[in-house]
Coordinates of C-alpha atoms in Angstrom, one line a residue:
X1 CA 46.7 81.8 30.2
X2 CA 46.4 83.3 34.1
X3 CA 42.7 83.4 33.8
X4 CA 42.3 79.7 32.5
X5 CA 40.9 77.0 34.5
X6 CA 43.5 75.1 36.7
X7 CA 43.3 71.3 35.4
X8 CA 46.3 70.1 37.7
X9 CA 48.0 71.7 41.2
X10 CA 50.6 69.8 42.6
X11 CA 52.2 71.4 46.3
X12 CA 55.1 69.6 47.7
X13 CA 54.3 66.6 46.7
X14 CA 56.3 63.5 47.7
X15 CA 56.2 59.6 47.1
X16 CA 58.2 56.6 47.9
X17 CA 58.8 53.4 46.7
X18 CA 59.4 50.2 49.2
X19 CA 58.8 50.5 53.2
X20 CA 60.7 51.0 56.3
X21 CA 64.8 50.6 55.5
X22 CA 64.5 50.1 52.2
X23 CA 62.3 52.9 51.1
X24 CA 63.2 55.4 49.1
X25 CA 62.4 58.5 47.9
X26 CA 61.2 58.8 44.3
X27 CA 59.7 62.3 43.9
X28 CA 60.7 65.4 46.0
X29 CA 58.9 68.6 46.6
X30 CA 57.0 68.5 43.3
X31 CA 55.4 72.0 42.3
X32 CA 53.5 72.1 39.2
X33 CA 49.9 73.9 37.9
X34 CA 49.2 72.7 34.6
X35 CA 45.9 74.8 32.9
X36 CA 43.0 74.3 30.5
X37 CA 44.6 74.4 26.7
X38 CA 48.3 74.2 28.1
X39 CA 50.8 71.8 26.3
X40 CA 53.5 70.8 28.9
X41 CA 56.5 68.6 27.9
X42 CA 58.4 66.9 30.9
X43 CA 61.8 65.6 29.8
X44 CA 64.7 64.2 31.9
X45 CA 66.8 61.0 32.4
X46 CA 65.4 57.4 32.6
X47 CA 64.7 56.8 35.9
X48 CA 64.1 60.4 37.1
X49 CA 60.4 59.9 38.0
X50 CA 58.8 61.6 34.7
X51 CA 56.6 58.2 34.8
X52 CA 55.7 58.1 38.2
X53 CA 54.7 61.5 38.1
X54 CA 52.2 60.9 35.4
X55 CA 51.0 58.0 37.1
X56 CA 50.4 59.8 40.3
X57 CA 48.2 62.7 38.2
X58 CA 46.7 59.9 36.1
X59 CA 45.3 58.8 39.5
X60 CA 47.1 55.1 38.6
X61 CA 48.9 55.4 42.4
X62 CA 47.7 57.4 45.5
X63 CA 49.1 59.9 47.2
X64 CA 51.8 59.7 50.1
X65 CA 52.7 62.8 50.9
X66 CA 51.6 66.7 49.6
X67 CA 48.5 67.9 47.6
X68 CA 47.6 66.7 44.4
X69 CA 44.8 68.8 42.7
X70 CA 42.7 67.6 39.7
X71 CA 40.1 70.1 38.7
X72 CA 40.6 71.2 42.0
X73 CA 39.5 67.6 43.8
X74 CA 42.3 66.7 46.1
X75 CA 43.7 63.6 45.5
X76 CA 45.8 62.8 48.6
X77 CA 43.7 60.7 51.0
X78 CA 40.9 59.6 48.0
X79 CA 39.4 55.9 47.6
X80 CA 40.1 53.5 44.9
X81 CA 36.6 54.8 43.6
X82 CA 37.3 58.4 43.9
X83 CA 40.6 57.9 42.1
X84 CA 38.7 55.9 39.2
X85 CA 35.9 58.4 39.1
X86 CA 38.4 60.8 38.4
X87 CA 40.1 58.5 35.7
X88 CA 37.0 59.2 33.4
X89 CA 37.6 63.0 32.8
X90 CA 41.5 61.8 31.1
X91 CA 42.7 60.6 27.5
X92 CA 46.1 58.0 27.8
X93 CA 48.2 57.9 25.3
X94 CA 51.0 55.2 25.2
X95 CA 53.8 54.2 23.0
X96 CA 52.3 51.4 21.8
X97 CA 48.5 52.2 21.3
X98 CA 47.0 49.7 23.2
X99 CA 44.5 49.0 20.4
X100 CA 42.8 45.4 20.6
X101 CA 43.6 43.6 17.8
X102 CA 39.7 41.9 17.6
X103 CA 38.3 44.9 17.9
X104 CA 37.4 47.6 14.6
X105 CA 38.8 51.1 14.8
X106 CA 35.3 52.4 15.3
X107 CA 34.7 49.4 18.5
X108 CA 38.2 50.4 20.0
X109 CA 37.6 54.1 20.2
X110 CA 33.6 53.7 21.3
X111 CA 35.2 52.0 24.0
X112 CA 36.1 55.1 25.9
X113 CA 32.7 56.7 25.4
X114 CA 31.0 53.6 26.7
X115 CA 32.8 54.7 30.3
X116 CA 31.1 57.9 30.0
X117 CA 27.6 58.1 32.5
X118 CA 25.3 59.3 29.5
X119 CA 26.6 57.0 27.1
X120 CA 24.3 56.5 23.7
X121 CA 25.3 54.4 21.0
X122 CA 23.9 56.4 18.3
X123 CA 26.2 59.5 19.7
X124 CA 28.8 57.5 19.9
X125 CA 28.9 56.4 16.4
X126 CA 28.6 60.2 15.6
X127 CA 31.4 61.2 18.3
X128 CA 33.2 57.9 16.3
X129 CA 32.9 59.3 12.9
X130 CA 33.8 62.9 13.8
X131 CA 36.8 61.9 15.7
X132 CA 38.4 59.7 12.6
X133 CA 37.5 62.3 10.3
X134 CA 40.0 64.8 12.2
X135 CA 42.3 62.7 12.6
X136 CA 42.4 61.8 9.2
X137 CA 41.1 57.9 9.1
X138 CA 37.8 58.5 8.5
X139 CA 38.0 55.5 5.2
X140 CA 39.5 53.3 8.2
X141 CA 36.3 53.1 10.4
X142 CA 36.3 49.6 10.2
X143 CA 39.4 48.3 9.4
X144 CA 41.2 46.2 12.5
X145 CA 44.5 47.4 14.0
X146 CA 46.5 44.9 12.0
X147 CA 45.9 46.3 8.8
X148 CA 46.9 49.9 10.1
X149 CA 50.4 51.6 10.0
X150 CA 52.7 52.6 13.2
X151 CA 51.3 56.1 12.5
X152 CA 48.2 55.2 11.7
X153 CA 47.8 52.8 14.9
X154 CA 49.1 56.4 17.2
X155 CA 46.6 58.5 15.6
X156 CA 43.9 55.9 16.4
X157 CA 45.1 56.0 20.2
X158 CA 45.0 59.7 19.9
X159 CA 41.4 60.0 18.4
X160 CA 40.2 57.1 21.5
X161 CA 42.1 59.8 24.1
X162 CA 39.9 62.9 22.8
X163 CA 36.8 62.1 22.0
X164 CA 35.5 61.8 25.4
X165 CA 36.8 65.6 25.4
X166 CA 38.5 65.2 28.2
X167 CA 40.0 67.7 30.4
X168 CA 43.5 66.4 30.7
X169 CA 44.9 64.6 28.5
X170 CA 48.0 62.0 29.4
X171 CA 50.5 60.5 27.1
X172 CA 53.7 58.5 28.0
X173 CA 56.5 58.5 25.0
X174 CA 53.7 58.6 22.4
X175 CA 56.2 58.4 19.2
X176 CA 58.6 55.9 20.8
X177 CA 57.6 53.7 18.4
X178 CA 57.5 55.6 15.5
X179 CA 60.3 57.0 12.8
X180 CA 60.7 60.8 13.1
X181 CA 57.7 62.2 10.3
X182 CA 55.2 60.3 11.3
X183 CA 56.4 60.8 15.3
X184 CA 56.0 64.7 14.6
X185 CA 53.4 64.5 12.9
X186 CA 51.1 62.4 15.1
X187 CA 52.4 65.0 18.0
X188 CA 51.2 67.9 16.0
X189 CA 48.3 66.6 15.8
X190 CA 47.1 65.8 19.0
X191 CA 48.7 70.0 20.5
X192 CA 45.9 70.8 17.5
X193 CA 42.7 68.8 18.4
X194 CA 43.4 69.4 22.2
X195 CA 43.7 73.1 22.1
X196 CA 40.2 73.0 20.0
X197 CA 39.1 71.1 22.6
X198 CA 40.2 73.2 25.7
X199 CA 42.4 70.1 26.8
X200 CA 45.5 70.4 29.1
X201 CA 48.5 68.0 28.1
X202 CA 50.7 66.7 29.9
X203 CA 53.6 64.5 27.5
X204 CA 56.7 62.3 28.8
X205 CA 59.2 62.3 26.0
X206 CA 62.8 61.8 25.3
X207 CA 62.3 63.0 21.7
X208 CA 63.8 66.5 20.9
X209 CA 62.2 66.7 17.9
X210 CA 58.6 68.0 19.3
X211 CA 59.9 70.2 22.1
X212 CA 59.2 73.2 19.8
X213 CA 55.0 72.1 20.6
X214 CA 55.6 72.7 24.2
X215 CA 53.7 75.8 25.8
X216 CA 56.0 74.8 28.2
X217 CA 59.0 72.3 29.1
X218 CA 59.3 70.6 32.5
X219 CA 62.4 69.1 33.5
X220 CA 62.7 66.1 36.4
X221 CA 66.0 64.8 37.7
X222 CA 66.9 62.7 40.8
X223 CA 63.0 63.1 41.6
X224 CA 63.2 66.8 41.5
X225 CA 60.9 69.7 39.0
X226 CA 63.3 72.3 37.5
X227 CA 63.6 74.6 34.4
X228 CA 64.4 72.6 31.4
X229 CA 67.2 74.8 30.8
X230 CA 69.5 73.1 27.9
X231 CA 65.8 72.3 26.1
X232 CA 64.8 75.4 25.8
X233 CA 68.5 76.9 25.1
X234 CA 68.5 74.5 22.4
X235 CA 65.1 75.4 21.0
X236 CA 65.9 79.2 20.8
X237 CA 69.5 79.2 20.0
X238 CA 70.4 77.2 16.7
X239 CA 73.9 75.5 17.2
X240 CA 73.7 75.4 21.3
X241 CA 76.5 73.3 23.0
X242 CA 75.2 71.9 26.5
X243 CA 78.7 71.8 27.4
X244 CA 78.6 75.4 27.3
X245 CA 76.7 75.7 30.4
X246 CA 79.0 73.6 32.4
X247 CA 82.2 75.8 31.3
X248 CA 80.5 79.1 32.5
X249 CA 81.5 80.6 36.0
X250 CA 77.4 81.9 35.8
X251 CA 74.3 79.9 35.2
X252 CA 70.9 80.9 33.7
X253 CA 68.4 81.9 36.2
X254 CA 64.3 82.3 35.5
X255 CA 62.5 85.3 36.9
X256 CA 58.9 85.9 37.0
X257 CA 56.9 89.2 36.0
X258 CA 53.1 90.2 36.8
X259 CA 50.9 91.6 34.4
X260 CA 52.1 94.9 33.0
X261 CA 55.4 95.0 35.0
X262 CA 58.2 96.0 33.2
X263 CA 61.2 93.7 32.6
X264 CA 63.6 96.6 31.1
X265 CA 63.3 100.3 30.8
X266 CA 64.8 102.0 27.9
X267 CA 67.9 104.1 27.9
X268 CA 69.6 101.9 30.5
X269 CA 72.6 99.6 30.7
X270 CA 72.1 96.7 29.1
X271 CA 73.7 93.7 31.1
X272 CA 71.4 91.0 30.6
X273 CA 69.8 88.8 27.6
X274 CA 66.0 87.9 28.2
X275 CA 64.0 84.4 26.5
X276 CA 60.7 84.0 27.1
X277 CA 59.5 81.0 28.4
X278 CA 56.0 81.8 29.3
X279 CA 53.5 84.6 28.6
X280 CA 53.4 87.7 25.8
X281 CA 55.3 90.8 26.6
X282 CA 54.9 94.5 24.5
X283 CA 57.8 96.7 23.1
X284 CA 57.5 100.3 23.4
X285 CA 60.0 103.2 22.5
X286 CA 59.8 106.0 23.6
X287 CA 60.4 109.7 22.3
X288 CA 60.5 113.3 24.4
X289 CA 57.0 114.9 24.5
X290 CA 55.5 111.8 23.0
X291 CA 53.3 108.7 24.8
X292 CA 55.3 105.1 24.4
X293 CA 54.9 103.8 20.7
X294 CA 54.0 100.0 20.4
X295 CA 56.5 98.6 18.4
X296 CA 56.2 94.5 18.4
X297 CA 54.5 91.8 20.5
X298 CA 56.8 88.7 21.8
X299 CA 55.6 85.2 23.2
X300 CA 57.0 82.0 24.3
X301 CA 60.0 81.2 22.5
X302 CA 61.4 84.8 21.5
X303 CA 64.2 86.6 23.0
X304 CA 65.2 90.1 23.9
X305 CA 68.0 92.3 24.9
X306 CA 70.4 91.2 22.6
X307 CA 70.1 94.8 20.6
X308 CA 71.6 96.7 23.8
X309 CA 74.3 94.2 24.6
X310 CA 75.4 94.2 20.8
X311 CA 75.2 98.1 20.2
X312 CA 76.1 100.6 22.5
X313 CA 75.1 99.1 25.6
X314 CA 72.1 100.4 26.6
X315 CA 68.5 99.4 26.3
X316 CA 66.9 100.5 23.1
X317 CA 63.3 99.8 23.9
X318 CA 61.0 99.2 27.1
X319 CA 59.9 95.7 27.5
X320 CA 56.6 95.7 29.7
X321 CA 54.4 92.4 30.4
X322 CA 51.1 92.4 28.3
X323 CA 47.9 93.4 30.4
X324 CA 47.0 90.0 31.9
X325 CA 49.9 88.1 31.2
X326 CA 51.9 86.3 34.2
X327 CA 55.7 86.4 32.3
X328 CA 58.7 83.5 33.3
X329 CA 61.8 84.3 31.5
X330 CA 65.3 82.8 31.0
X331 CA 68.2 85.5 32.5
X332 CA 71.6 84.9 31.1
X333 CA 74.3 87.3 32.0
X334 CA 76.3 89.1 29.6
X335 CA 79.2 86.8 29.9
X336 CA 77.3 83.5 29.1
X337 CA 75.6 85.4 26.5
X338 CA 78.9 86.4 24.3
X339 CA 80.1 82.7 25.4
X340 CA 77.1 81.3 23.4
X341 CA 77.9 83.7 20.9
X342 CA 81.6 82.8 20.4
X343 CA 81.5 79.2 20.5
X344 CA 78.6 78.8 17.6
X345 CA 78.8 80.4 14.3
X346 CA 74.8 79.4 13.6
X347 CA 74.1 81.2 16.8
X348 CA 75.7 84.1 15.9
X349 CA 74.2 84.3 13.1
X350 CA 70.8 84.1 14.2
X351 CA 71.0 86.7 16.7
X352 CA 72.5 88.8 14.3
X353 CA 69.8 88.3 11.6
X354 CA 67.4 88.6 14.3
X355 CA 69.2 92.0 15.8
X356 CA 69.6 93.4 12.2
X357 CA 65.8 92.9 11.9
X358 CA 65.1 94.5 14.8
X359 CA 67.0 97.4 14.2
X360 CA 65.2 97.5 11.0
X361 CA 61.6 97.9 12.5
X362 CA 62.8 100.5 15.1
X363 CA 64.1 102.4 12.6
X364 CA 60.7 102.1 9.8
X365 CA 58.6 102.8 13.5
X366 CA 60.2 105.5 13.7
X367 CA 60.3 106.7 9.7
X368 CA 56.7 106.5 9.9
X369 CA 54.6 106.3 12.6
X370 CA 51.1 106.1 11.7
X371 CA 51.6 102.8 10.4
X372 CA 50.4 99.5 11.8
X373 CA 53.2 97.4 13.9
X374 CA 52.5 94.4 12.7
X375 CA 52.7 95.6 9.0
X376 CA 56.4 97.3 10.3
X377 CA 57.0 94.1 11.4
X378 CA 56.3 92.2 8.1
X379 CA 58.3 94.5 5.8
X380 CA 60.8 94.6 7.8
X381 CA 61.8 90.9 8.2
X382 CA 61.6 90.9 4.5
X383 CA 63.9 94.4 3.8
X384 CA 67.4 94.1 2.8
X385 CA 70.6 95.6 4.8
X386 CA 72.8 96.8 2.1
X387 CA 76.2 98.2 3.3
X388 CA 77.9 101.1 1.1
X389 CA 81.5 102.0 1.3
X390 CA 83.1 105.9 2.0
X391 CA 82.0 107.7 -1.4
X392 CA 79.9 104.8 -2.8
X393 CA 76.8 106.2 -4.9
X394 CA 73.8 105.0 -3.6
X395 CA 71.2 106.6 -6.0
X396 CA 72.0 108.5 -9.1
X397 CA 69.8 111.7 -9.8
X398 CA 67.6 111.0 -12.8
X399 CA 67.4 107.4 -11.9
X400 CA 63.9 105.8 -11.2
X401 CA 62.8 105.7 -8.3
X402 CA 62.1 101.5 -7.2
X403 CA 63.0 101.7 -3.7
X404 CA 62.9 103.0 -0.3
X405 CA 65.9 103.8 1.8
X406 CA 66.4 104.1 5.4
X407 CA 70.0 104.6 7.2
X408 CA 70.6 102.1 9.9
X409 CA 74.3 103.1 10.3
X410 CA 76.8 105.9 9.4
X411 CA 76.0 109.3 7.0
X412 CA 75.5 110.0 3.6
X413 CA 76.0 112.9 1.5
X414 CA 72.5 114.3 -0.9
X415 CA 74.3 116.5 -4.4
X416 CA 71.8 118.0 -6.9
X417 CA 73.0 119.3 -10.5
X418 CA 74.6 117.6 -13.4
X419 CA 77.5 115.7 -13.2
X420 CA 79.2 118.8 -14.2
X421 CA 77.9 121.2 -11.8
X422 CA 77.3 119.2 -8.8
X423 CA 76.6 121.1 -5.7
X424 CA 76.5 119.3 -2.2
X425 CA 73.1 120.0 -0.5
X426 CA 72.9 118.2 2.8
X427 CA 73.1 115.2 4.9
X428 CA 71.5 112.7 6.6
X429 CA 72.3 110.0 9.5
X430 CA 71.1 107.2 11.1
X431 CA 67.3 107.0 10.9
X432 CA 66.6 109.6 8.1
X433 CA 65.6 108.2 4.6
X434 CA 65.1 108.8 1.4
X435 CA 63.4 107.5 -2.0
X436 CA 59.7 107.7 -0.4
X437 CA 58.1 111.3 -2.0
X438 CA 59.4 109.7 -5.7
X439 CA 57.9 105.8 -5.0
X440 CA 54.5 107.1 -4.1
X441 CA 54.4 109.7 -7.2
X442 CA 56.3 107.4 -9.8
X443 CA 58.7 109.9 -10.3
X444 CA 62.5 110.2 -10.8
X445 CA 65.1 110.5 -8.0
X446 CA 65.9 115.0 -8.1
X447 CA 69.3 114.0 -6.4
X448 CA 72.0 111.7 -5.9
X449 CA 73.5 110.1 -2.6
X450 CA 76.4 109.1 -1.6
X451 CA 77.8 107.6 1.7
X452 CA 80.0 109.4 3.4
X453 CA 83.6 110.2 2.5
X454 CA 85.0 109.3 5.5
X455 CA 82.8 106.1 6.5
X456 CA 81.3 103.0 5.3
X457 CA 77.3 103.5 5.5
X458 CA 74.2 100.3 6.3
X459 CA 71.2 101.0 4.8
X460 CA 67.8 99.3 5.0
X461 CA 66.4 98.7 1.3
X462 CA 62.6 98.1 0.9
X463 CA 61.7 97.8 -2.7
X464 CA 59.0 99.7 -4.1
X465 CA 56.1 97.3 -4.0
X466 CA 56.1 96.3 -0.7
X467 CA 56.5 100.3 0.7
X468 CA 53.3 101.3 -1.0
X469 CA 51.8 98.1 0.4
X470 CA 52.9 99.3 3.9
X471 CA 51.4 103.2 2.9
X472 CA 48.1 101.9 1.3
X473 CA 47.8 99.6 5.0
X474 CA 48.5 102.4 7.1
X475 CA 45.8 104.5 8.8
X476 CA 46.8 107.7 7.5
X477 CA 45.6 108.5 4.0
X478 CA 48.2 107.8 1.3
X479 CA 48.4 111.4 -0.3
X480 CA 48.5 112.9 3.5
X481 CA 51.6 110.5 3.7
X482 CA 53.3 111.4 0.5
X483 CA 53.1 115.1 1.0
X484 CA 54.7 114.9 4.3
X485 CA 57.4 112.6 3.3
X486 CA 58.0 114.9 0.7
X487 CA 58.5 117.9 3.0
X488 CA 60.3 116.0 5.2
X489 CA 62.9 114.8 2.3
X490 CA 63.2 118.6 0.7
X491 CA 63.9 120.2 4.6
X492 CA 66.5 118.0 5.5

């Protein structure tokens, strides 16, 4: 979002309430750039200044001290008139609506087009009409606010605040009043029509249930901007304990990267655990005598570095910011990280779904390398991880072949002959597979496997459906494929 249009600035901004000895201080050293399309949740306590913020950018108070920026008009020293002017290019939002009860549906929301300069009232019945239809009220045109819902009432307010098409869009607790479906749903709505729109939104909330909307989530406390921290821990990490934070002797921290910077370089100690807050980044791996393969694509909300931390403690992968993408990301330090992980059993086992996954798609990356990440990706997350005891059989020669199978862990043994006159031929580890030449020609498996006799073994299972899927996608021709993963299974 570097290159979007700025909508708000804010530079150390201040304001006061009260004169003389009895001011006080209400906002300190605000920073904040809000863009075109951006979805920005601030949260804190009552009483921290979320509301007089958003009055200050809603141009409903003036400026005392700092630089306040909308659509790059500075705010701090403008007229009553300026600050009006200015109120035309926003949408409000309340908790209550603010509907007039005398008025229709279609009369309330005309209103706000009737403050526009090139008002018609033959557009506006159009704008009207379009406006209810997306908002899903287009039978309640004229019906009066009495007759309508809690929900239905919110979506009205929401349809008034964006069919001027406004550039910024403000909204102060808008599911206050409303019970938690219709809450998320009237909140979901509005991140949809504004991002079709272009609009930047700026939300006040105490409601934990939407943070997951957020492009990004603001925290204010004691009049002060900062990292919503135990938000956005929540929102990643299933199971998160805020006390957690306070027990730790180290704290979270948030870096920023620049467009294609890299965050972590593969084959070295891994000490830290990465989320993304803002931004996409890339994954490569990389391989002797070969250029960096693309592996997966991560964005707001994802994490990374947990593979290193949890397996041999070095970085498995190169994590490099996406070509014009401005990165912010979470830091936790190892020893937070395995607190999180020992005090919450659904956190656990989330990053371990999520690190078993991950493992999976190096791994099929790997296996075969003409194929499209993003199809990797997808039949990966939906692969099983079997693990085998020492000796276990795997696949029995003469069996028919219905899967593909990949070693994530441990060794395994191939035998060919009868039952009678079975000869060891050779092994595999980690990262070799087998099952592939047989799935693609329908045939039956010319061997059995075993895990090894001294080791339990973890194999990735893809059944044989979805691996032809993944051939068929790739951009190598499927009987180019076969024959190599043929030679590849007979030479190893």
């Amino acid at each position: 979002m570097t290159n979007a249009q700025t909508v708000v600035s804010i530079q150390n901004l201040n304001y006061f309430f009260g004169e003389g000895e009895l001011q006080k201080q209400v906002l300190s050293e605000i920073n904040l750039e809000v863009k075109a399309k951006e979805f920005v949740i601030l949260t804190g306590p009552s009483g921290s200044g979320k509301s007089t913020l958003l009055s200050l950018i809603g141009c409903l108070r003036s400026v005392h001290q700092g630089s306040l920026k909308i659509l790059g008009q500075e705010l701090n020293g403008a007229t009553k008139e300026q600050l009006v002017q200015m109120r035309r290019n926003f949408g409000y939002i309340t908790q209550s609506s603010n509907l007039l009860d005398f008025l229709t549906v279609q009369q309330n929301i005309q209103m706000s087009l009737e403050l526009q300069p090139d008002f018609s009232p033959k557009e506006a019945r159009a704008k009207t009409a379009a406006i209810l239809e997306a908002v899903g009220l287009a039978q309640k045109l004229d019906a009066y606010p009495g007759n309508l819902s809690g929900g239905q009432k919110q979506r009205v307010a929401i349809a008034s605040a964006l069919v001027t098409r406004p550039k910024l869009v403000l909204a102060d607790e808008p599911t206050a009043s409303l019970d938690k479906t219709a809450g998320r749903n009237v909140v979901a709505l509005m991140h949809r029509l504004a991002k079709e729109q272009s609009s930047a939104v700026l939300i006040v909330t105490h409601d934990n249930r939407i943070l997951d909307l957020a492009d990004r989530i603001v925290n204010v406390e004691d009049g002060k901007l900062g990292l919503a921290f135990n938000q956005e821990l929540s929102l990643v990490l299933p199971g998160f304990d805020d006390a957690l934070l306070e027990k730790a002797t180290t704290k979270p921290t948030l870096l920023t990267y620049e467009s294609e910077e890299v965050i972590v370089h593969q084959g070295e100690p891994a000490s830290k655990f990465y989320i993304l807050l803002e931004g996409e980044v890339e994954i490569f791996q990389e391989s002797p005598d070969e250029p960096p393969r693309l592996i997966n694509h991560l964005s707001r909300g994802d994490y990374f570095g947990e593979v290193g931390l949890l397996r041999g403690g070095k970085r498995t992968a190169t994590v490099r910011v996406a070509k014009n993408s401005e990165v912010k990301v979470m830091v936790i330090e190892e020893e937070l990280f395995q607190l999180f992980l020992g005090n919450s059993e659904l956190t656990k086992a989330d990053i371990v779904r999520r690190l078993h996954q991950r493992v999976m798609t190096s791994h099929l990356s790997n296996a075969l390398p003409n194929v499209d990440p993003s199809q990797i990706i997808a039949v990966a997350s939906q692969a099983k991880a079997i693990r085998y005891g020492a000796n276990s059989t795997i696949v029995k020669q003469g069996e028919v072949a219905d899967k593909f199978y990949l070693i994530l862990e441990g060794e395994a043994e191939v035998f060919v002959g009868d039952r009678h006159n079975e000869l060891a031929s050779s092994q595999m580890k980690a990262g070799e597979y087998f099952g592939n030449a047989q799935l693609v020609d329908g045939q039956k498996y010319p061997f059995t496997i075993r895990a090894g006799a001294n080791t339990d073994i973890e194999v990735m299972v893809i059944d044989r459906e979805s691996f032809c899927s993944l051939i068929l996608k790739s951009n190598t021709n499927q009987d180019v494929v076969a024959s190599v993963l043929r030679h590849r299974l007979m030479n190893s």
